[in-house]
């Protein structure tokens, strides 16, 4: 490759006695895996900067399944993530690592990722930022659902009406209530990605879990285990 690329490290794991394998999200190349040779040595100039949530300029060489990192330098200091906010950011990283196809560019999603990290770093409640990112991720994956019209009649959704979600079809008016049921008011909030009530946030979380499940398969997200001690209302 030529030139430095804007990147974030999603996850690292040891390789041999002195190296690291990096899961990376880059602006121009999407998700990829890099080998950082010697990065675990005490005198390595890479040792301090290959941390999640730190914006980096990176360069690598090689075209196989695991190119070799040749340069990495921080663009700025890492975004501060602590406690429950840190768990939320780890969850975002795991989502990207699990659902994005490798070596496929997602330049706009990269900006969405940068935005969610900035929001999380400043948030008291991470839930709105997480829901907005999940919806953006679904959009970039090609998940095109109309939240504002009934899939059966084509009419605009009404605040007090209830609608059942049907995969690949959308929302149809129904009197039946289940985990797949949403009110028109909830659907409008999801469409706008603007949540003003706890009920709207709960509905958005319920929808994104339903919509992301086919992309995640049967394997649970490891980051969700971090939230077990918390109340269910705060779970990812």
Tab-separated table of C-alpha atoms in Angstrom:
chain	number	residue	atom	x	y	z
A	1	UNK	CA	0.000	0.000	0.000
A	2	UNK	CA	1.030	3.632	-0.426
A	3	UNK	CA	0.735	6.398	2.133
A	4	UNK	CA	-0.476	6.523	5.706
A	5	UNK	CA	-4.033	5.508	6.513
A	6	UNK	CA	-6.306	6.744	9.290
A	7	UNK	CA	-7.053	3.755	11.530
A	8	UNK	CA	-8.177	2.501	14.902
A	9	UNK	CA	-7.035	-0.684	16.597
A	10	UNK	CA	-10.102	-2.740	17.530
A	11	UNK	CA	-8.340	-5.537	19.404
A	12	UNK	CA	-4.862	-6.964	19.955
A	13	UNK	CA	-3.617	-10.421	20.823
A	14	UNK	CA	-0.112	-11.789	21.425
A	15	UNK	CA	1.766	-13.537	18.617
A	16	UNK	CA	5.009	-15.353	19.396
A	17	UNK	CA	7.094	-13.843	22.203
A	18	UNK	CA	7.516	-10.353	20.783
A	19	UNK	CA	4.753	-9.607	18.272
A	20	UNK	CA	1.072	-8.710	18.160
A	21	UNK	CA	-1.819	-9.510	15.866
A	22	UNK	CA	-3.987	-6.428	15.376
A	23	UNK	CA	-7.622	-6.222	14.357
A	24	UNK	CA	-7.808	-2.813	12.680
A	25	UNK	CA	-10.553	-0.605	11.263
A	26	UNK	CA	-9.160	1.703	8.568
A	27	UNK	CA	-10.848	4.525	6.711
A	28	UNK	CA	-9.954	3.380	3.198
A	29	UNK	CA	-9.593	-0.398	3.574
A	30	UNK	CA	-12.207	-1.294	6.167
A	31	UNK	CA	-11.543	-4.070	8.640
A	32	UNK	CA	-8.248	-5.946	8.345
A	33	UNK	CA	-5.766	-7.995	10.362
A	34	UNK	CA	-2.146	-6.885	10.663
A	35	UNK	CA	0.981	-8.427	12.131
A	36	UNK	CA	2.959	-6.003	14.295
A	37	UNK	CA	6.401	-7.572	14.459
A	38	UNK	CA	8.349	-6.872	17.636
A	39	UNK	CA	5.579	-4.675	19.063
A	40	UNK	CA	5.824	-6.377	22.465
A	41	UNK	CA	9.523	-5.669	22.894
A	42	UNK	CA	10.292	-3.199	25.671
A	43	UNK	CA	12.083	-0.814	23.326
A	44	UNK	CA	9.578	-1.021	20.476
A	45	UNK	CA	8.373	2.380	19.308
A	46	UNK	CA	4.992	0.732	18.627
A	47	UNK	CA	4.446	-0.489	22.176
A	48	UNK	CA	2.639	2.536	23.529
A	49	UNK	CA	0.432	3.573	20.624
A	50	UNK	CA	-1.291	0.345	19.522
A	51	UNK	CA	-4.208	0.817	21.883
A	52	UNK	CA	-7.949	0.822	21.137
A	53	UNK	CA	-9.694	4.208	20.897
A	54	UNK	CA	-6.500	6.019	19.849
A	55	UNK	CA	-6.689	7.551	16.335
A	56	UNK	CA	-3.626	6.463	14.375
A	57	UNK	CA	-1.844	6.905	11.092
A	58	UNK	CA	-0.760	3.431	9.980
A	59	UNK	CA	1.093	1.874	7.081
A	60	UNK	CA	1.574	-1.778	6.178
A	61	UNK	CA	2.969	-4.020	3.491
A	62	UNK	CA	1.912	-7.340	1.995
A	63	UNK	CA	-1.225	-8.621	0.298
A	64	UNK	CA	-1.971	-11.868	2.127
A	65	UNK	CA	-4.465	-12.527	4.882
A	66	UNK	CA	-2.214	-10.764	7.400
A	67	UNK	CA	-0.069	-7.901	6.058
A	68	UNK	CA	2.798	-6.596	8.182
A	69	UNK	CA	2.555	-3.268	9.969
A	70	UNK	CA	5.473	-1.010	9.049
A	71	UNK	CA	4.522	2.294	10.690
A	72	UNK	CA	2.068	3.595	13.306
A	73	UNK	CA	1.865	6.994	14.937
A	74	UNK	CA	-0.903	8.590	16.991
A	75	UNK	CA	-2.889	11.416	15.421
A	76	UNK	CA	-4.014	12.572	18.849
A	77	UNK	CA	-4.273	11.218	22.377
A	78	UNK	CA	-6.651	8.323	22.979
A	79	UNK	CA	-10.279	9.110	23.722
A	80	UNK	CA	-10.956	8.662	27.461
A	81	UNK	CA	-13.108	5.614	28.203
A	82	UNK	CA	-13.766	4.458	31.753
A	83	UNK	CA	-16.100	2.110	33.593
A	84	UNK	CA	-19.419	1.455	31.901
A	85	UNK	CA	-18.470	3.787	29.021
A	86	UNK	CA	-15.382	1.640	28.364
A	87	UNK	CA	-17.547	-1.488	28.206
A	88	UNK	CA	-19.799	0.267	25.693
A	89	UNK	CA	-16.829	1.200	23.499
A	90	UNK	CA	-15.523	-2.376	23.645
A	91	UNK	CA	-18.969	-3.516	22.508
A	92	UNK	CA	-18.797	-1.182	19.485
A	93	UNK	CA	-15.372	-2.581	18.562
A	94	UNK	CA	-16.626	-6.146	18.812
A	95	UNK	CA	-19.629	-5.352	16.623
A	96	UNK	CA	-17.354	-4.021	13.877
A	97	UNK	CA	-15.001	-6.985	14.151
A	98	UNK	CA	-17.883	-9.462	13.977
A	99	UNK	CA	-20.150	-8.098	11.249
A	100	UNK	CA	-17.954	-6.262	8.714
A	101	UNK	CA	-16.520	-8.206	5.806
A	102	UNK	CA	-12.733	-7.979	5.783
A	103	UNK	CA	-10.935	-5.705	3.302
A	104	UNK	CA	-14.114	-3.893	2.277
A	105	UNK	CA	-14.015	-0.078	2.466
A	106	UNK	CA	-16.570	1.652	4.704
A	107	UNK	CA	-15.314	5.276	4.714
A	108	UNK	CA	-18.601	6.784	5.909
A	109	UNK	CA	-18.993	4.162	8.630
A	110	UNK	CA	-15.460	5.017	9.738
A	111	UNK	CA	-16.697	8.560	10.432
A	112	UNK	CA	-19.739	7.150	12.241
A	113	UNK	CA	-17.340	5.113	14.370
A	114	UNK	CA	-15.251	8.177	15.156
A	115	UNK	CA	-18.428	10.061	16.098
A	116	UNK	CA	-19.699	7.346	18.446
A	117	UNK	CA	-16.339	7.237	20.236
A	118	UNK	CA	-16.466	11.008	20.702
A	119	UNK	CA	-20.037	10.808	21.975
A	120	UNK	CA	-19.219	7.997	24.375
A	121	UNK	CA	-16.194	9.832	25.748
A	122	UNK	CA	-18.488	12.735	26.730
A	123	UNK	CA	-21.613	10.783	27.699
A	124	UNK	CA	-23.195	10.116	31.064
A	125	UNK	CA	-25.618	7.684	29.432
A	126	UNK	CA	-24.104	5.774	26.483
A	127	UNK	CA	-27.382	4.286	25.260
A	128	UNK	CA	-28.439	6.964	22.700
A	129	UNK	CA	-24.997	6.980	21.065
A	130	UNK	CA	-24.922	3.184	20.884
A	131	UNK	CA	-28.342	2.972	19.306
A	132	UNK	CA	-27.428	5.584	16.697
A	133	UNK	CA	-24.264	3.688	15.802
A	134	UNK	CA	-26.071	0.342	15.567
A	135	UNK	CA	-28.615	1.885	13.196
A	136	UNK	CA	-25.830	3.448	11.111
A	137	UNK	CA	-24.059	0.083	10.975
A	138	UNK	CA	-27.228	-1.646	9.775
A	139	UNK	CA	-27.654	1.012	7.105
A	140	UNK	CA	-24.102	0.471	5.813
A	141	UNK	CA	-24.712	-3.276	5.744
A	142	UNK	CA	-27.577	-2.642	3.326
A	143	UNK	CA	-30.352	-3.178	5.855
A	144	UNK	CA	-33.005	-1.015	4.216
A	145	UNK	CA	-36.147	-0.812	6.357
A	146	UNK	CA	-38.815	1.884	6.100
A	147	UNK	CA	-39.737	2.887	9.647
A	148	UNK	CA	-42.177	5.583	8.601
A	149	UNK	CA	-44.692	3.667	6.472
A	150	UNK	CA	-46.824	0.591	6.996
A	151	UNK	CA	-45.485	-2.181	4.747
A	152	UNK	CA	-49.028	-3.451	4.153
A	153	UNK	CA	-50.902	-0.278	3.267
A	154	UNK	CA	-48.101	2.149	2.457
A	155	UNK	CA	-49.688	4.721	4.764
A	156	UNK	CA	-47.560	6.767	7.201
A	157	UNK	CA	-47.289	5.191	10.640
A	158	UNK	CA	-49.456	6.733	13.364
A	159	UNK	CA	-48.089	7.412	16.835
A	160	UNK	CA	-50.642	5.360	18.756
A	161	UNK	CA	-50.955	2.475	16.299
A	162	UNK	CA	-48.995	-0.756	16.817
A	163	UNK	CA	-46.933	-2.425	14.093
A	164	UNK	CA	-45.373	-5.861	13.940
A	165	UNK	CA	-41.917	-6.226	12.446
A	166	UNK	CA	-41.413	-8.791	9.693
A	167	UNK	CA	-37.874	-9.507	8.531
A	168	UNK	CA	-37.102	-8.261	5.005
A	169	UNK	CA	-40.595	-6.772	4.766
A	170	UNK	CA	-40.881	-4.053	7.383
A	171	UNK	CA	-43.633	-3.033	9.783
A	172	UNK	CA	-47.284	-3.904	9.293
A	173	UNK	CA	-50.217	-2.653	11.340
A	174	UNK	CA	-51.387	-5.243	13.836
A	175	UNK	CA	-53.334	-5.559	17.085
A	176	UNK	CA	-51.130	-8.467	18.197
A	177	UNK	CA	-48.512	-7.520	20.794
A	178	UNK	CA	-45.173	-9.325	21.027
A	179	UNK	CA	-41.438	-8.644	21.159
A	180	UNK	CA	-41.758	-7.719	17.475
A	181	UNK	CA	-44.369	-5.016	18.140
A	182	UNK	CA	-43.584	-1.298	18.036
A	183	UNK	CA	-45.733	1.811	18.227
A	184	UNK	CA	-45.676	4.412	15.511
A	185	UNK	CA	-44.129	6.866	17.963
A	186	UNK	CA	-41.262	4.445	18.654
A	187	UNK	CA	-40.687	3.854	14.939
A	188	UNK	CA	-40.487	7.589	14.255
A	189	UNK	CA	-37.875	7.976	16.989
A	190	UNK	CA	-35.834	5.106	15.531
A	191	UNK	CA	-36.058	6.595	12.036
A	192	UNK	CA	-34.872	9.986	13.320
A	193	UNK	CA	-32.223	8.394	15.591
A	194	UNK	CA	-33.387	10.836	18.236
A	195	UNK	CA	-34.557	9.419	21.554
A	196	UNK	CA	-36.254	11.657	24.122
A	197	UNK	CA	-37.814	9.038	26.423
A	198	UNK	CA	-36.651	5.796	28.086
A	199	UNK	CA	-39.420	3.967	26.215
A	200	UNK	CA	-38.020	5.081	22.859
A	201	UNK	CA	-34.522	3.945	23.870
A	202	UNK	CA	-35.793	0.541	24.991
A	203	UNK	CA	-37.655	0.120	21.704
A	204	UNK	CA	-34.559	1.074	19.700
A	205	UNK	CA	-32.428	-1.423	21.642
A	206	UNK	CA	-35.028	-4.145	21.081
A	207	UNK	CA	-35.113	-3.436	17.352
A	208	UNK	CA	-31.327	-3.322	16.856
A	209	UNK	CA	-30.914	-6.609	18.722
A	210	UNK	CA	-33.486	-8.223	16.435
A	211	UNK	CA	-31.938	-6.735	13.290
A	212	UNK	CA	-28.306	-7.513	14.190
A	213	UNK	CA	-28.961	-11.119	15.219
A	214	UNK	CA	-28.672	-12.589	11.675
A	215	UNK	CA	-25.283	-10.889	11.238
A	216	UNK	CA	-23.958	-12.142	14.565
A	217	UNK	CA	-25.114	-15.735	14.210
A	218	UNK	CA	-25.387	-17.976	17.242
A	219	UNK	CA	-22.133	-16.908	18.874
A	220	UNK	CA	-22.757	-14.441	21.740
A	221	UNK	CA	-20.875	-11.177	22.004
A	222	UNK	CA	-18.121	-11.434	24.607
A	223	UNK	CA	-18.480	-7.752	25.502
A	224	UNK	CA	-22.031	-8.325	26.768
A	225	UNK	CA	-20.592	-10.434	29.587
A	226	UNK	CA	-19.075	-7.232	30.991
A	227	UNK	CA	-22.581	-5.942	31.692
A	228	UNK	CA	-23.830	-8.918	33.712
A	229	UNK	CA	-23.340	-7.193	37.098
A	230	UNK	CA	-25.381	-4.233	35.878
A	231	UNK	CA	-29.172	-4.080	35.926
A	232	UNK	CA	-31.030	-5.446	32.946
A	233	UNK	CA	-32.216	-1.984	32.024
A	234	UNK	CA	-28.606	-0.997	31.342
A	235	UNK	CA	-27.556	-4.109	29.456
A	236	UNK	CA	-26.084	-3.867	25.972
